[in-house]
């Protein structure tokens, strides 16, 4: 499988897991997203340590169950993905101990799940995934998801939300303040924090430029 080569040095693992890695047509949680998270994770792991094979499996399967942002099941998405991942890895002959580490990393990676990552691999996966929510890619994903949710770009009478409650389901731009700008303070590894600071600055510059044009 050509796509598996992008996950070097875990091409064999990727070829086994990519068929299970994502579902549906959400372009913000597709193979490109998984590859970006993998690159983030490997960059962090190179400095922080941890089991790279466990981490690679967790990355490849962290979004293996698709739940839309506006679904009432959204907070359970990571738990559902962890359950599916455990079954996939068991079928491949992984040990129960290794499966448990992957399961926890997947369960804890989600912002909406609000579960503390207790292992280094879980902390790295959470950081790697959240890096994809900020910076220029994060901005692009934010607008993409807003389009899927049929949101408006902004409130033309009060785009900054100075005199109204912020509503990121109705206005895409509100999501920057309600969530994206808050992510930078939650990174768990030193390497992740450094990368997040750079991307957060880019995201703030993007919003400032956007607001200048409207």
PDB file of C-alpha atoms in Angstrom:
ATOM      1  CA  UNK A   1       0.000   0.000   0.000  1.00  0.00           C
ATOM      2  CA  UNK A   2       1.526   3.282  -1.146  1.00  0.00           C
ATOM      3  CA  UNK A   3       0.033   5.306   1.725  1.00  0.00           C
ATOM      4  CA  UNK A   4       1.703   3.071   4.292  1.00  0.00           C
ATOM      5  CA  UNK A   5       5.140   4.210   3.112  1.00  0.00           C
ATOM      6  CA  UNK A   6       4.424   7.677   4.498  1.00  0.00           C
ATOM      7  CA  UNK A   7       4.380   6.190   8.003  1.00  0.00           C
ATOM      8  CA  UNK A   8       8.036   5.084   7.946  1.00  0.00           C
ATOM      9  CA  UNK A   9       9.519   3.338   9.881  1.00  0.00           C
ATOM     10  CA  UNK A  10       6.156   1.719  10.666  1.00  0.00           C
ATOM     11  CA  UNK A  11       5.122   0.880   7.102  1.00  0.00           C
ATOM     12  CA  UNK A  12       4.111  -2.684   7.943  1.00  0.00           C
ATOM     13  CA  UNK A  13       2.007  -1.595  10.889  1.00  0.00           C
ATOM     14  CA  UNK A  14       0.413   1.157   8.813  1.00  0.00           C
ATOM     15  CA  UNK A  15      -0.485  -1.286   6.031  1.00  0.00           C
ATOM     16  CA  UNK A  16      -2.326  -3.393   8.630  1.00  0.00           C
ATOM     17  CA  UNK A  17      -4.110  -0.494  10.327  1.00  0.00           C
ATOM     18  CA  UNK A  18      -4.927   2.017   7.577  1.00  0.00           C
ATOM     19  CA  UNK A  19      -7.954  -0.038   6.406  1.00  0.00           C
ATOM     20  CA  UNK A  20      -9.395   0.455   9.906  1.00  0.00           C
ATOM     21  CA  UNK A  21      -8.070   3.972  10.560  1.00  0.00           C
ATOM     22  CA  UNK A  22     -10.971   6.187   9.519  1.00  0.00           C
ATOM     23  CA  UNK A  23     -14.486   6.081   8.175  1.00  0.00           C
ATOM     24  CA  UNK A  24     -16.921   8.459   6.570  1.00  0.00           C
ATOM     25  CA  UNK A  25     -16.122  11.528   4.477  1.00  0.00           C
ATOM     26  CA  UNK A  26     -14.886  14.019   7.078  1.00  0.00           C
ATOM     27  CA  UNK A  27     -11.915  15.766   5.486  1.00  0.00           C
ATOM     28  CA  UNK A  28     -10.758  17.064   8.875  1.00  0.00           C
ATOM     29  CA  UNK A  29     -10.374  13.516  10.221  1.00  0.00           C
ATOM     30  CA  UNK A  30      -9.061  11.673   7.190  1.00  0.00           C
ATOM     31  CA  UNK A  31      -5.788   9.972   6.272  1.00  0.00           C
ATOM     32  CA  UNK A  32      -4.105  13.352   5.786  1.00  0.00           C
ATOM     33  CA  UNK A  33      -5.008  14.306   9.371  1.00  0.00           C
ATOM     34  CA  UNK A  34      -3.712  10.978  10.668  1.00  0.00           C
ATOM     35  CA  UNK A  35      -0.429  11.462   8.808  1.00  0.00           C
ATOM     36  CA  UNK A  36      -0.001  14.989  10.198  1.00  0.00           C
ATOM     37  CA  UNK A  37      -0.641  13.711  13.722  1.00  0.00           C
ATOM     38  CA  UNK A  38       1.849  10.891  13.114  1.00  0.00           C
ATOM     39  CA  UNK A  39       4.531  13.379  12.063  1.00  0.00           C
ATOM     40  CA  UNK A  40       3.781  15.528  15.107  1.00  0.00           C
ATOM     41  CA  UNK A  41       3.901  12.498  17.384  1.00  0.00           C
ATOM     42  CA  UNK A  42       7.178  11.183  16.002  1.00  0.00           C
ATOM     43  CA  UNK A  43       8.727  14.643  16.296  1.00  0.00           C
ATOM     44  CA  UNK A  44       7.733  14.827  19.950  1.00  0.00           C
ATOM     45  CA  UNK A  45       8.671  11.205  20.682  1.00  0.00           C
ATOM     46  CA  UNK A  46      12.166  11.750  19.301  1.00  0.00           C
ATOM     47  CA  UNK A  47      12.779  14.205  22.148  1.00  0.00           C
ATOM     48  CA  UNK A  48      10.505  12.909  24.892  1.00  0.00           C
ATOM     49  CA  UNK A  49      10.917   9.141  24.497  1.00  0.00           C
ATOM     50  CA  UNK A  50       8.165   6.562  24.867  1.00  0.00           C
ATOM     51  CA  UNK A  51       7.312   3.434  22.907  1.00  0.00           C
ATOM     52  CA  UNK A  52       7.209   4.528  19.263  1.00  0.00           C
ATOM     53  CA  UNK A  53       5.387   1.363  18.098  1.00  0.00           C
ATOM     54  CA  UNK A  54       2.632   1.825  20.684  1.00  0.00           C
ATOM     55  CA  UNK A  55       2.399   5.481  19.740  1.00  0.00           C
ATOM     56  CA  UNK A  56       2.221   4.743  16.018  1.00  0.00           C
ATOM     57  CA  UNK A  57      -0.660   2.320  16.550  1.00  0.00           C
ATOM     58  CA  UNK A  58      -2.495   4.813  18.738  1.00  0.00           C
ATOM     59  CA  UNK A  59      -2.066   7.535  16.129  1.00  0.00           C
ATOM     60  CA  UNK A  60      -3.241   5.328  13.283  1.00  0.00           C
ATOM     61  CA  UNK A  61      -6.406   4.297  15.141  1.00  0.00           C
ATOM     62  CA  UNK A  62      -7.209   7.392  17.228  1.00  0.00           C
ATOM     63  CA  UNK A  63     -10.035   8.477  14.903  1.00  0.00           C
ATOM     64  CA  UNK A  64     -11.154   5.046  13.714  1.00  0.00           C
ATOM     65  CA  UNK A  65     -14.787   5.743  14.704  1.00  0.00           C
ATOM     66  CA  UNK A  66     -16.379   8.767  13.040  1.00  0.00           C
ATOM     67  CA  UNK A  67     -18.624  10.982  15.171  1.00  0.00           C
ATOM     68  CA  UNK A  68     -19.636  14.409  13.862  1.00  0.00           C
ATOM     69  CA  UNK A  69     -18.866  17.481  15.980  1.00  0.00           C
ATOM     70  CA  UNK A  70     -22.556  18.188  16.540  1.00  0.00           C
ATOM     71  CA  UNK A  71     -23.470  14.609  17.501  1.00  0.00           C
ATOM     72  CA  UNK A  72     -24.697  13.902  21.053  1.00  0.00           C
ATOM     73  CA  UNK A  73     -22.180  11.027  21.054  1.00  0.00           C
ATOM     74  CA  UNK A  74     -19.231  13.370  20.471  1.00  0.00           C
ATOM     75  CA  UNK A  75     -17.885  13.063  24.018  1.00  0.00           C
ATOM     76  CA  UNK A  76     -17.842   9.279  23.625  1.00  0.00           C
ATOM     77  CA  UNK A  77     -16.022   9.253  20.277  1.00  0.00           C
ATOM     78  CA  UNK A  78     -12.587   8.487  21.688  1.00  0.00           C
ATOM     79  CA  UNK A  79     -13.925   5.681  23.892  1.00  0.00           C
ATOM     80  CA  UNK A  80     -15.670   4.146  20.888  1.00  0.00           C
ATOM     81  CA  UNK A  81     -12.469   4.439  18.861  1.00  0.00           C
ATOM     82  CA  UNK A  82     -10.437   2.834  21.672  1.00  0.00           C
ATOM     83  CA  UNK A  83     -12.857  -0.079  21.837  1.00  0.00           C
ATOM     84  CA  UNK A  84     -12.652  -0.641  18.087  1.00  0.00           C
ATOM     85  CA  UNK A  85      -8.853  -0.285  18.145  1.00  0.00           C
ATOM     86  CA  UNK A  86      -8.579  -2.920  20.857  1.00  0.00           C
ATOM     87  CA  UNK A  87     -10.459  -5.398  18.703  1.00  0.00           C
ATOM     88  CA  UNK A  88      -8.336  -4.647  15.639  1.00  0.00           C
ATOM     89  CA  UNK A  89      -5.084  -5.070  17.549  1.00  0.00           C
ATOM     90  CA  UNK A  90      -6.288  -8.244  19.265  1.00  0.00           C
ATOM     91  CA  UNK A  91      -7.029  -9.751  15.868  1.00  0.00           C
ATOM     92  CA  UNK A  92      -3.444  -8.913  14.879  1.00  0.00           C
ATOM     93  CA  UNK A  93      -2.084 -10.775  17.895  1.00  0.00           C
ATOM     94  CA  UNK A  94      -1.068  -7.830  20.060  1.00  0.00           C
ATOM     95  CA  UNK A  95      -0.609  -8.542  23.766  1.00  0.00           C
ATOM     96  CA  UNK A  96      -3.330  -7.405  26.207  1.00  0.00           C
ATOM     97  CA  UNK A  97      -0.791  -5.164  27.975  1.00  0.00           C
ATOM     98  CA  UNK A  98       0.177  -3.306  24.790  1.00  0.00           C
ATOM     99  CA  UNK A  99      -3.455  -3.052  23.712  1.00  0.00           C
ATOM    100  CA  UNK A 100      -4.334  -1.478  27.063  1.00  0.00           C
ATOM    101  CA  UNK A 101      -1.687   1.233  26.582  1.00  0.00           C
ATOM    102  CA  UNK A 102      -2.991   2.004  23.089  1.00  0.00           C
ATOM    103  CA  UNK A 103      -6.576   2.045  24.352  1.00  0.00           C
ATOM    104  CA  UNK A 104      -5.797   4.548  27.084  1.00  0.00           C
ATOM    105  CA  UNK A 105      -3.907   6.832  24.720  1.00  0.00           C
ATOM    106  CA  UNK A 106      -6.824   6.884  22.288  1.00  0.00           C
ATOM    107  CA  UNK A 107      -9.439   7.371  25.003  1.00  0.00           C
ATOM    108  CA  UNK A 108      -7.533  10.256  26.589  1.00  0.00           C
ATOM    109  CA  UNK A 109      -6.558  12.115  23.421  1.00  0.00           C
ATOM    110  CA  UNK A 110      -9.924  13.771  22.897  1.00  0.00           C
ATOM    111  CA  UNK A 111     -10.625  17.282  24.177  1.00  0.00           C
ATOM    112  CA  UNK A 112     -14.320  16.529  24.619  1.00  0.00           C
ATOM    113  CA  UNK A 113     -13.673  13.335  26.594  1.00  0.00           C
ATOM    114  CA  UNK A 114     -11.901  15.316  29.350  1.00  0.00           C
ATOM    115  CA  UNK A 115      -9.768  12.349  30.477  1.00  0.00           C
ATOM    116  CA  UNK A 116      -6.267  12.942  31.842  1.00  0.00           C
ATOM    117  CA  UNK A 117      -3.493  11.150  29.900  1.00  0.00           C
ATOM    118  CA  UNK A 118      -1.621   8.967  32.387  1.00  0.00           C
ATOM    119  CA  UNK A 119       1.163   7.572  30.181  1.00  0.00           C
ATOM    120  CA  UNK A 120       3.831   9.264  28.111  1.00  0.00           C
ATOM    121  CA  UNK A 121       2.357   7.799  24.926  1.00  0.00           C
ATOM    122  CA  UNK A 122      -1.058   9.222  25.835  1.00  0.00           C
ATOM    123  CA  UNK A 123       0.419  12.641  26.527  1.00  0.00           C
ATOM    124  CA  UNK A 124       2.268  12.620  23.226  1.00  0.00           C
ATOM    125  CA  UNK A 125      -0.806  11.556  21.245  1.00  0.00           C
ATOM    126  CA  UNK A 126      -2.914  14.255  22.882  1.00  0.00           C
ATOM    127  CA  UNK A 127      -0.299  16.905  22.106  1.00  0.00           C
ATOM    128  CA  UNK A 128       0.205  15.662  18.539  1.00  0.00           C
ATOM    129  CA  UNK A 129      -3.522  15.692  17.822  1.00  0.00           C
ATOM    130  CA  UNK A 130      -4.056  19.144  19.335  1.00  0.00           C
ATOM    131  CA  UNK A 131      -1.192  20.573  17.308  1.00  0.00           C
ATOM    132  CA  UNK A 132      -3.317  19.827  14.248  1.00  0.00           C
ATOM    133  CA  UNK A 133      -6.093  22.007  15.676  1.00  0.00           C
ATOM    134  CA  UNK A 134      -3.987  25.175  15.850  1.00  0.00           C
ATOM    135  CA  UNK A 135      -1.731  27.011  13.429  1.00  0.00           C
ATOM    136  CA  UNK A 136      -2.584  27.356   9.753  1.00  0.00           C
ATOM    137  CA  UNK A 137      -3.854  23.799   9.416  1.00  0.00           C
ATOM    138  CA  UNK A 138      -6.042  24.342  12.469  1.00  0.00           C
ATOM    139  CA  UNK A 139      -7.546  27.442  10.896  1.00  0.00           C
ATOM    140  CA  UNK A 140      -8.273  25.542   7.691  1.00  0.00           C
ATOM    141  CA  UNK A 141      -9.865  22.667   9.582  1.00  0.00           C
ATOM    142  CA  UNK A 142     -11.961  25.100  11.613  1.00  0.00           C
ATOM    143  CA  UNK A 143     -13.496  26.630   8.495  1.00  0.00           C
ATOM    144  CA  UNK A 144     -13.935  23.214   6.889  1.00  0.00           C
ATOM    145  CA  UNK A 145     -15.836  21.890   9.903  1.00  0.00           C
ATOM    146  CA  UNK A 146     -17.899  25.069  10.033  1.00  0.00           C
ATOM    147  CA  UNK A 147     -18.957  24.399   6.457  1.00  0.00           C
ATOM    148  CA  UNK A 148     -19.969  20.834   7.322  1.00  0.00           C
ATOM    149  CA  UNK A 149     -22.042  22.195  10.200  1.00  0.00           C
ATOM    150  CA  UNK A 150     -23.608  24.897   7.966  1.00  0.00           C
ATOM    151  CA  UNK A 151     -22.209  27.612  10.239  1.00  0.00           C
ATOM    152  CA  UNK A 152     -21.850  31.257   9.201  1.00  0.00           C
ATOM    153  CA  UNK A 153     -18.349  32.718   8.999  1.00  0.00           C
ATOM    154  CA  UNK A 154     -19.037  35.479  11.531  1.00  0.00           C
ATOM    155  CA  UNK A 155     -21.657  37.832  12.919  1.00  0.00           C
ATOM    156  CA  UNK A 156     -21.509  40.838  10.555  1.00  0.00           C
ATOM    157  CA  UNK A 157     -22.761  43.221  13.259  1.00  0.00           C
ATOM    158  CA  UNK A 158     -20.411  42.025  15.997  1.00  0.00           C
ATOM    159  CA  UNK A 159     -17.727  39.712  14.579  1.00  0.00           C
ATOM    160  CA  UNK A 160     -15.591  39.809  17.745  1.00  0.00           C
ATOM    161  CA  UNK A 161     -18.486  38.908  20.026  1.00  0.00           C
ATOM    162  CA  UNK A 162     -17.981  41.944  22.249  1.00  0.00           C
ATOM    163  CA  UNK A 163     -21.696  42.513  22.889  1.00  0.00           C
ATOM    164  CA  UNK A 164     -23.162  39.041  22.452  1.00  0.00           C
ATOM    165  CA  UNK A 165     -22.571  35.523  23.765  1.00  0.00           C
ATOM    166  CA  UNK A 166     -20.015  33.634  21.706  1.00  0.00           C
ATOM    167  CA  UNK A 167     -21.622  30.833  19.681  1.00  0.00           C
ATOM    168  CA  UNK A 168     -19.203  28.653  17.725  1.00  0.00           C
ATOM    169  CA  UNK A 169     -21.976  26.474  16.373  1.00  0.00           C
ATOM    170  CA  UNK A 170     -23.445  29.491  14.603  1.00  0.00           C
ATOM    171  CA  UNK A 171     -20.266  31.429  13.768  1.00  0.00           C
ATOM    172  CA  UNK A 172     -16.964  29.824  12.732  1.00  0.00           C
ATOM    173  CA  UNK A 173     -14.818  32.714  13.983  1.00  0.00           C
ATOM    174  CA  UNK A 174     -16.195  32.327  17.506  1.00  0.00           C
ATOM    175  CA  UNK A 175     -14.485  28.933  17.738  1.00  0.00           C
ATOM    176  CA  UNK A 176     -11.103  30.626  17.879  1.00  0.00           C
ATOM    177  CA  UNK A 177     -12.019  32.199  21.220  1.00  0.00           C
ATOM    178  CA  UNK A 178     -14.215  29.451  22.650  1.00  0.00           C
ATOM    179  CA  UNK A 179     -11.675  26.662  22.071  1.00  0.00           C
ATOM    180  CA  UNK A 180      -8.665  27.083  19.793  1.00  0.00           C
ATOM    181  CA  UNK A 181      -6.894  29.828  21.741  1.00  0.00           C
ATOM    182  CA  UNK A 182      -7.378  27.825  24.944  1.00  0.00           C
ATOM    183  CA  UNK A 183      -5.585  24.733  23.666  1.00  0.00           C
ATOM    184  CA  UNK A 184      -2.061  26.136  23.986  1.00  0.00           C
ATOM    185  CA  UNK A 185      -2.230  26.046  27.788  1.00  0.00           C
ATOM    186  CA  UNK A 186      -3.093  22.346  27.925  1.00  0.00           C
ATOM    187  CA  UNK A 187      -0.094  20.706  26.262  1.00  0.00           C
ATOM    188  CA  UNK A 188       1.510  17.978  28.329  1.00  0.00           C
ATOM    189  CA  UNK A 189       5.057  17.568  26.970  1.00  0.00           C
ATOM    190  CA  UNK A 190       7.808  20.172  26.791  1.00  0.00           C
ATOM    191  CA  UNK A 191       8.311  19.526  23.082  1.00  0.00           C
ATOM    192  CA  UNK A 192       4.587  19.800  22.473  1.00  0.00           C
ATOM    193  CA  UNK A 193       4.426  23.077  24.395  1.00  0.00           C
ATOM    194  CA  UNK A 194       7.178  24.598  22.263  1.00  0.00           C
ATOM    195  CA  UNK A 195       5.495  23.590  19.009  1.00  0.00           C
ATOM    196  CA  UNK A 196       2.122  24.759  20.295  1.00  0.00           C
ATOM    197  CA  UNK A 197       3.454  28.214  21.161  1.00  0.00           C
ATOM    198  CA  UNK A 198       4.620  28.688  17.568  1.00  0.00           C
ATOM    199  CA  UNK A 199       1.328  27.538  16.082  1.00  0.00           C
ATOM    200  CA  UNK A 200      -0.775  29.515  18.529  1.00  0.00           C
ATOM    201  CA  UNK A 201       1.048  32.680  17.457  1.00  0.00           C
ATOM    202  CA  UNK A 202       0.339  31.868  13.806  1.00  0.00           C
ATOM    203  CA  UNK A 203      -3.328  31.262  14.598  1.00  0.00           C
ATOM    204  CA  UNK A 204      -3.632  34.611  16.397  1.00  0.00           C
ATOM    205  CA  UNK A 205      -1.925  36.370  13.492  1.00  0.00           C
ATOM    206  CA  UNK A 206      -4.345  34.691  11.107  1.00  0.00           C
ATOM    207  CA  UNK A 207      -7.391  35.849  13.062  1.00  0.00           C
ATOM    208  CA  UNK A 208      -6.027  39.390  13.291  1.00  0.00           C
ATOM    209  CA  UNK A 209      -5.536  39.478   9.503  1.00  0.00           C
ATOM    210  CA  UNK A 210      -9.013  38.023   8.950  1.00  0.00           C
ATOM    211  CA  UNK A 211     -10.631  40.598  11.209  1.00  0.00           C
ATOM    212  CA  UNK A 212      -8.744  43.391   9.440  1.00  0.00           C
ATOM    213  CA  UNK A 213     -10.341  42.373   6.155  1.00  0.00           C
ATOM    214  CA  UNK A 214     -13.930  42.422   7.426  1.00  0.00           C
TER     215      UNK A 214
END
